[in-house]
Amino acid sequence: RLKEQDMAEFIPQKEIVYNGLLPYSDRLDREATELLAEIKANLCRAVLLRELWPGVAFWSRKLFSFLKLYGRRFSKDDHILFIKLLYELVTLPNLEPHMMQSYARLLIQLLKKKELLSRDDLQLPWRPLYDLYERVFYSKTEHLGLIWFPNNVDHILKALIKSCRLYFPASSTKEMLDEWRPLLCVFDVVMQKAISNMELFLPTIMPPEEHSQGFQLWFDELMNLWMSLQNQPSWEGHLVNLFARLANDNIGYVDWTPYIPTIFTRILRSLNLPVGVSQMVSPRYLTNSYDIGYIVLWVTALLGGPGNPAQKELTCLFNSIASFYHPSNHGRWQSRLMRLLQRLPASVVRRVHRERHASPCWITLVPEHQQLTDADLQEFTRSLTGASLLAMFSKTDSTDAAYALQNLALLTPELVIPPVLEKTYAAMETLTEPHTLTATLSCMIGMARSLVSPNNHYPEGRVHVLPLLMGSLPGVDPNDFSKCMITFQFITTFTTLVPLVDCSSAPSHVLSVCLCICVSLCRCFALIDSSTLEQTRDEMETDTQTHLESLVELGLSSTVSTILTQCSLEIYKVALQKVFNFATSNIFETCVSGRMVADMCRAAAKCHPSESLRLFVPHCCSIISHITDSEELQSEDELDKELLWNLQLLSEVTRVDGKQMLKYQGDLERILRVCVRLRCKRAYTLACSLLEHTLRSFSLIYPTEYRSTSGSFDTDLPIWDWGRPGDVAALGVCWHVPGPEEESFVFHLLSHLLHPELQRIKGHVSGEQPMSREELLQSLAIVQHCLLGAGNLLPPLDGPHASDLVSSMVNLGEVKPYIGVDYDASRENYRESICQTMRLLLHHILEHSEDDTKSLFVIIKIISDLMFFRGTQKKEFDSRWKSFTLVKKSMENRVSWKSTQTYCDFNALLFYFCSFSGRSSTLELYSLTGFCSSMRFIHLVSLLMFVHMCIFSQGALYCLLGMYSGIPMASARDWEWVGQVWPALVRCGLSPTMSLEKPSIGRLLDDITDRILRQHDTIGINFTVSKGIINHQNFSSRGKYEKLVNDLLDCLEDRDLPWKFEHMATEWLSLLLREDHPLPPDAVLYFTQSLVHDSISVRKVAISAMAGILKQLKRLSKKVAVNPSDISGIEETDGLCVGDREGNRWLQYDSNNLPLTQEKWDSECFVEKTHWGYYSWPREMMIYASSEKPKDDLPYEEMSEGEKIIFEYFSDPEFIDQLIEFLSLEDRKGKDSFNPRRFLLFKGLFRNYGDAFLPLLRPHLEQLASDPHESSQRCVCEITAGLIRGSKHWSFGKVEKLWQLLCPLIKTALTNITVETYTDWGTCIATACEGREPRKLHWLFELLMESPLSGEGSSFRDASLLYVLQGGLAQQQWRVSELLHRLLAYLEPKLTQVYKNVRERIGSVLTYIFMIDVALPHTRPTTSPHVAEFVTRVLERLKPLTTEPEIHNHVHEENTQETDERTQAVKLLKTVLKWLMTSAGRTFTTPVQQQLQLLPLLFKIAPVEIDESYDEMKQDARTCLSLMSQGLLYPEHIPLVLAALEEMAGSRSWHARFSVLTYLQIMVFYNLFTLLSVPAEVLRIRKLVMQLLLDEQLEVRDMACTTLSGLLQCQFFPLDSSLQTQLQTLSQTCLPKARGELASTDLVRRHAGVLGLSACILSSPYDVPDWMPQILMDLSSHLNDPQPIEMTVKKTLSEFRRTHHDNWQEHRQCFTDDQLLVLTDLLVSPCYYA
């Protein structure tokens, strides 16, 4: 009683609705309650016992399958407790990575429906999750191979954080900002980490009263940072994603209006569209462009609200990019544009759903004033329709456009559907363009629901259904496959939505529906006739179907099935008769056309089984019995086609409701008994499938009716059912559940057909009655099909459990869910008998005929079905699930979210649900993760392997390799298993019978090794939950781990082991390094010796492993907390103050205050992290304690075993000689580079052992440094970098000694620098300086700063030295401002370099010098060099050039010693150009004012034509202009830029005036919305273009025309009447009769007018606006004007013809008849013979 009472009060969180529709739903509630109680009890017990494996792991997986089977069928309290428990488990430190991943997956499932739990119900601390994320993502040991994570761990962790951040407490935002603000140093890679952490963790869904603790803490700060950034650094994308999420979660609570122009400008820039002719794109823009998904989210959230400001910008955005959607344009930008178009409407639909139809929950709603109104939606649709209609015919794929149109039609059908309908009708009429038909039909399929559903917006849509259906029928065309398939899909979709019932009493409608169906059937028959086997194949080929034919068959049967399901009974009868006549009046071959017809008949029979069985069964049965009467037929190999065809037809028609088939049981049994024993293979195969289908119809549970509306169609007007969604609660599914009569017939058949076969097989095995292989196959086929047909009624195999496969303190019992069948124990259990018979047969075959692979394959299939088959295969379920989701996607209404899940799909799926959903337990048996069931398998394989002590068979290797998708068995996560398999695999190299010459075995072993290396992740040793309890398991795990290591070492000691296996064992041994357990000393010894192994591959593994071993042996350094304000003596205020300031002055490098003595060194505070202190200080600043005396030399007695081994070897001169010799060998000529693995090895050595090995290494280093060969230089690089980084904690005396050795060494090496090695030295110095305190490295910096451009040696050496220096300084960023000043002072006099490579390098170095000078918010002016001062000094030196009208490079003789100012200025200018080019894409903010001062110079040099033969200076100037014109402008810069352009437009050189226009085009497009927000400047630009349109130079006028048409096209300014009038007035300028000199100005004015008019025409290339016809007429009157006017008119007209040719039928509607006459005259060339 109490239990029932509890059940009544129990409110589940969210159940799976479909479970309630199953015929045995009443049993499921009880089952779920029991299972849940068991899960809760056992999980609790396992956690209390601290048994993570197998206890907690097993029951958490049970919880996962519970969620799949019953949904969240538990109370809210349980839900919260489950989440809290799993959250604790996931964030346990030292958890095995794979376990952490599986808990995370389960937690994501539990947190998925955020509306079920509010922030008041649940709060999760953010810190443990962040620590976990930090451990995995920024692991300090992963790169050393001390821990291996699963491949997709990062995706799962990120998904987990996204699910959890909703429940972080309100205070978390402040804590996160305190944690990550100190990392915000823009020059450092750590910026990427800070911003991506913010994007992942910061919570944005909060109630409005908590906003002050939430996003308001960071919004202004980050927004200002983003607004002032210019060159898309790699982390900008994360910032945009964060803003997009904020906007979407808080619509109406954040005021975006001031930022809208910037947002849209940046979105347009990130699409990377090509503009102008000669545009260079900085490669960084391509790699760091924004994620389209987030752009779409942001734009969607901006829409709506008073005045809807974002919509204006969106309209403008799509107008300016519309022409890129035209099918004739494509490039690499196209996929991004298509994604934008596809996702934007879908996102708006989601928002409308959220505002109007979402069920209320705790998440704050969108405020009234911000919601999207119908007017907003119409405006939105209008802005996208143009682009969507162009994209429909895209060359790559029209599905994106179809998806966009489907969503737009849900929002505003009245605007979208008519234009698409128009295009569809037009496409149906043309025969020559099949691609337009497929494109329009696929769009119509998506819009079908909106077209037929009875909503008020577009009532006339339904009129189009019949014309569309009739119009599409010619598409069923055997010659055009894609057209055929899309037509099938089209018909199916429409008939699914619309019941085919006669709605009027007048007969005419019935006729039209009937006619439609009959015509479509006739088309299908024609299709079938054209695809018989003889017509589609030569005789030689096989008789299976091709892929295309199987698709056509699928399309055909589903179309017929849908049509006939959806029509009323009288229409159905007519259609059925047609199908029956067609099927019975012809005889089809059984491969291609036969399968199609049989499928069609099955589809027809399924709708009304009683009607159809009455026709088909008696007909087929009589023909079959008539033919099979004669005796001799039994033994013939080839049989009559008629018999085969009728068998095939019968086998398909019987796949219907079993209740209706009971009448025909006698006929069916008679035919089965004869036919399954026929000798002809085709015949008995068909008979077996008939047997299987018959049994399945009788024994399975499935729905019997598949209509789109429940009930029959005889009710009131069916037109109300058009497109109506089904209601899950009242579907009224009719089920077929096998009754006693059907069950007894099934067992009757089994006893007559299955039983004799089993006896026959037993006879074969015992030798009384041997069979041939063909006969055996026939018997096996009958057994297999009986099992597949009746599997649902046969109880599963049962036997005693294999006990204690895995020891656990909790119960690990499997739960068997109910699948609707109560087994009858009184009947014979055929599963058992088949099982015994197969066992006997298997032994018999393996002994006597093991080459009979065909039989073996069938037996394997039967055994797998015996164990796992219960009526449905997983494959069938998966394909149904897939097709269900596809149909759902194409038909759902995402606005109100009611799916038209027409009944049919639900039912099909429910059938699979009922026979499958609970039954995943069988699949779980399959997964080999080391639980009970799989343990049996493990013992099975171990028997296979160890009985013959590694006389390995190929089969065993295949077992170990496993399936390609899963984890290979060879690396299953179990110590015992791996401990047996790995050594066995290595030992098989010693096995006498192992035929290693066989390539197949070699390949298999390679595959296994490769997959273990790729998919291995660390197996846990410590399974404790808390410090207090050490689990007995841990000791055994450690023992097994050490045993495995020692076993592998034993294998390796064997001298006879082939090299391949030695390499395999070494690699596996290196996988066993761990962070939580030191490697046993023997293994350390092995790896140390392997450093000088003969084989290079073993040496490489040993080098990586040694780096890891040294990390394991590292001694921890002590850290102390310091307070920065104590050191600087300055208290920092609360306000943000970023950059160089008094408070962080002490961190700067200061050459007057270097630690040159022991006392100074000990008293300094050294901060190694370069980003600390730039933005803000960490809350607690921990630095390495310099005060305590470091224990430099570890005495030999205190070393551990492993440390002693390494120490002894590295103190041995012979070993060192050998090692260095090997390290300085060449590996792959020309491909080698600085090797970080070797660097890590040396860094570890010097970090752990101090300078103990230096005396031995010193002679080698000196010898290598003086050897210019690249391999020697590389070796010295790697050791030097290791030395410098390893000496981080050495005492002053040692460091000083070290630099006394290194300085001369580096000097020597740098004098020997070569083309091959200069990058290695750059890497070496950069690596050595990375993350190091600059004051500790002052020896190195002073050495590099001495005189990089000495001029000794070659220009190459100068460039290389600068490169090396740049590598060191770039790592130190803002902390070496003094060095940057010194370097700049040193370089400035040398800027007039003669050599190109030095100039380029100087340009790059200058970029890094000025990198620190940024204009970011709250940032103080830097103490590093400033760009402004530098540019002023440079301009002073460029004076001689600024006065000239055009600059040519007169210095041909590069080597002449001219010292006049002009020559020097030209050289200087070349270097400045290099600097401008490199800094264009690298700096964070662009100094616009300074660039503008240099603009006039660039305009004078840049050439107009594109020509490769120009000298370097001209090419560079052109590149600079292109890159500068793409720069991002702020409103305050615009007047300055325009002033500079206006000045240049008045220049004497026409080249400069021409370049102004090209610059303007790109600048306007890349800053479109920013410019539009300043109307006064728009007018200035318009005036400037009009001024240049009147230029005296023809080329400039032409370019002005192109620019004008571009500006009009992206609607930068409107084509209003004033502009038209101005142009027409100009074009009507009278030309004087006398062709005198005076005429030229008039001619220019007239030409300018004509050019302006032609710009108007060219500005709308794919449509005809209202003003166009008149302007075309105006232009045509100028055809006979003097040149160049005539030429312009001709060009414009031919361009108009080219772009409007495709849709001319549509466009001609816009002209009057007279205009058309004139146009035809102009556009059609006159006939030669006229």
Short mmCIF file of C-alpha atoms in Angstrom, two decimals, residues 1336-1459:
data_model
loop_
_atom_site.label_atom_id
_atom_site.label_comp_id
_atom_site.label_asym_id
_atom_site.label_seq_id
_atom_site.Cartn_x
_atom_site.Cartn_y
_atom_site.Cartn_z
CA LYS A 1336 68.68 36.60 -15.40
CA LEU A 1337 69.68 36.34 -19.07
CA HIS A 1338 71.43 39.71 -19.36
CA TRP A 1339 74.64 38.04 -20.59
CA LEU A 1340 72.80 36.66 -23.60
CA PHE A 1341 70.99 39.89 -24.49
CA GLU A 1342 74.10 42.00 -24.18
CA LEU A 1343 75.97 39.52 -26.38
CA LEU A 1344 73.28 39.62 -29.09
CA MET A 1345 72.94 43.41 -28.95
CA GLU A 1346 76.66 44.03 -29.53
CA SER A 1347 76.57 44.77 -33.23
CA PRO A 1348 74.11 42.76 -35.27
CA LEU A 1349 74.68 44.77 -38.48
CA SER A 1350 78.45 44.83 -38.35
CA GLY A 1351 78.72 44.40 -42.10
CA GLU A 1352 81.47 41.83 -41.56
CA GLY A 1353 80.77 38.70 -43.49
CA SER A 1354 77.80 38.79 -45.82
CA SER A 1355 74.42 40.49 -45.94
CA PHE A 1356 73.05 37.04 -45.12
CA ARG A 1357 74.93 36.98 -41.81
CA ASP A 1358 73.59 40.42 -40.89
CA ALA A 1359 70.02 39.34 -41.61
CA SER A 1360 70.52 36.10 -39.64
CA LEU A 1361 71.92 37.85 -36.58
CA LEU A 1362 68.97 40.22 -36.57
CA TYR A 1363 66.66 37.22 -36.86
CA VAL A 1364 68.25 35.50 -33.86
CA LEU A 1365 68.10 38.71 -31.80
CA GLN A 1366 64.47 39.24 -32.78
CA GLY A 1367 63.66 35.68 -31.59
CA GLY A 1368 65.03 36.51 -28.15
CA LEU A 1369 63.47 39.96 -27.76
CA ALA A 1370 60.04 38.94 -29.07
CA GLN A 1371 59.71 36.40 -26.22
CA GLN A 1372 60.33 39.15 -23.66
CA GLN A 1373 57.60 41.50 -25.00
CA TRP A 1374 57.14 44.62 -22.87
CA ARG A 1375 59.83 43.95 -20.26
CA VAL A 1376 62.85 44.96 -22.33
CA SER A 1377 61.87 48.47 -23.41
CA GLU A 1378 65.43 49.70 -22.81
CA LEU A 1379 66.82 47.12 -25.24
CA LEU A 1380 64.19 48.07 -27.82
CA HIS A 1381 65.22 51.74 -27.56
CA ARG A 1382 68.87 50.80 -27.94
CA LEU A 1383 68.14 48.60 -30.92
CA LEU A 1384 66.04 51.28 -32.64
CA ALA A 1385 68.75 53.90 -32.08
CA TYR A 1386 71.25 51.43 -33.57
CA LEU A 1387 69.07 50.60 -36.59
CA GLU A 1388 67.83 54.06 -37.56
CA PRO A 1389 71.05 55.27 -39.22
CA LYS A 1390 71.28 51.89 -41.00
CA LEU A 1391 67.78 51.95 -42.55
CA THR A 1392 69.23 52.81 -45.97
CA GLN A 1393 70.51 49.26 -46.45
CA VAL A 1394 71.42 48.18 -49.95
CA TYR A 1395 70.53 44.50 -49.58
CA LYS A 1396 66.98 43.30 -49.94
CA ASN A 1397 67.18 40.47 -47.37
CA VAL A 1398 68.53 42.82 -44.69
CA ARG A 1399 65.82 45.38 -45.51
CA GLU A 1400 63.11 42.73 -45.11
CA ARG A 1401 64.53 41.57 -41.80
CA ILE A 1402 64.80 45.18 -40.53
CA GLY A 1403 61.16 45.69 -41.52
CA SER A 1404 60.18 42.69 -39.44
CA VAL A 1405 62.30 43.77 -36.47
CA LEU A 1406 60.76 47.26 -36.56
CA THR A 1407 57.33 45.65 -36.38
CA TYR A 1408 58.35 43.91 -33.15
CA ILE A 1409 59.93 47.07 -31.74
CA PHE A 1410 56.70 49.04 -32.18
CA MET A 1411 54.41 46.11 -31.35
CA ILE A 1412 54.26 47.24 -27.71
CA ASP A 1413 53.00 50.71 -28.69
CA VAL A 1414 49.27 49.88 -28.65
CA ALA A 1415 46.22 52.08 -28.27
CA LEU A 1416 44.08 49.79 -26.13
CA PRO A 1417 41.58 50.97 -23.48
CA HIS A 1418 42.97 51.94 -20.03
CA THR A 1419 46.51 51.44 -21.38
CA ARG A 1420 49.18 53.93 -20.37
CA PRO A 1421 51.59 55.26 -23.04
CA THR A 1422 54.34 52.67 -23.24
CA THR A 1423 57.96 53.23 -22.27
CA SER A 1424 58.93 51.25 -25.39
CA PRO A 1425 59.58 53.18 -28.64
CA HIS A 1426 56.63 55.08 -30.14
CA VAL A 1427 55.63 54.90 -33.78
CA ALA A 1428 54.66 58.55 -34.02
CA GLU A 1429 58.11 59.86 -33.14
CA PHE A 1430 59.77 57.39 -35.50
CA VAL A 1431 57.51 58.38 -38.43
CA THR A 1432 58.23 62.06 -37.85
CA ARG A 1433 61.98 61.40 -38.04
CA VAL A 1434 61.59 59.25 -41.15
CA LEU A 1435 59.44 61.83 -42.95
CA GLU A 1436 62.14 64.40 -42.32
CA ARG A 1437 64.62 62.15 -44.15
CA LEU A 1438 62.14 61.51 -46.96
CA LYS A 1439 61.71 65.25 -47.66
CA PRO A 1440 63.57 65.10 -51.03
CA LEU A 1441 60.91 62.70 -52.36
CA THR A 1442 57.77 64.42 -51.09
CA THR A 1443 58.35 67.36 -53.40
CA GLU A 1444 58.49 65.28 -56.62
CA PRO A 1445 55.29 64.65 -58.62
CA GLU A 1446 56.09 60.98 -59.41
CA ILE A 1447 58.84 58.83 -58.03
CA HIS A 1448 60.79 56.45 -60.18
CA ASN A 1449 63.57 54.32 -58.91
CA HIS A 1450 66.55 55.88 -60.67
CA VAL A 1451 69.15 54.00 -58.67
CA HIS A 1452 69.87 51.25 -61.14
CA GLU A 1453 73.45 50.74 -60.13
CA GLU A 1454 72.88 49.44 -56.63
CA ASN A 1455 76.56 49.67 -55.78
CA THR A 1456 77.41 53.20 -56.85
CA GLN A 1457 78.66 55.15 -53.89
CA GLU A 1458 76.28 58.09 -54.41
CA THR A 1459 75.54 59.81 -51.18
#
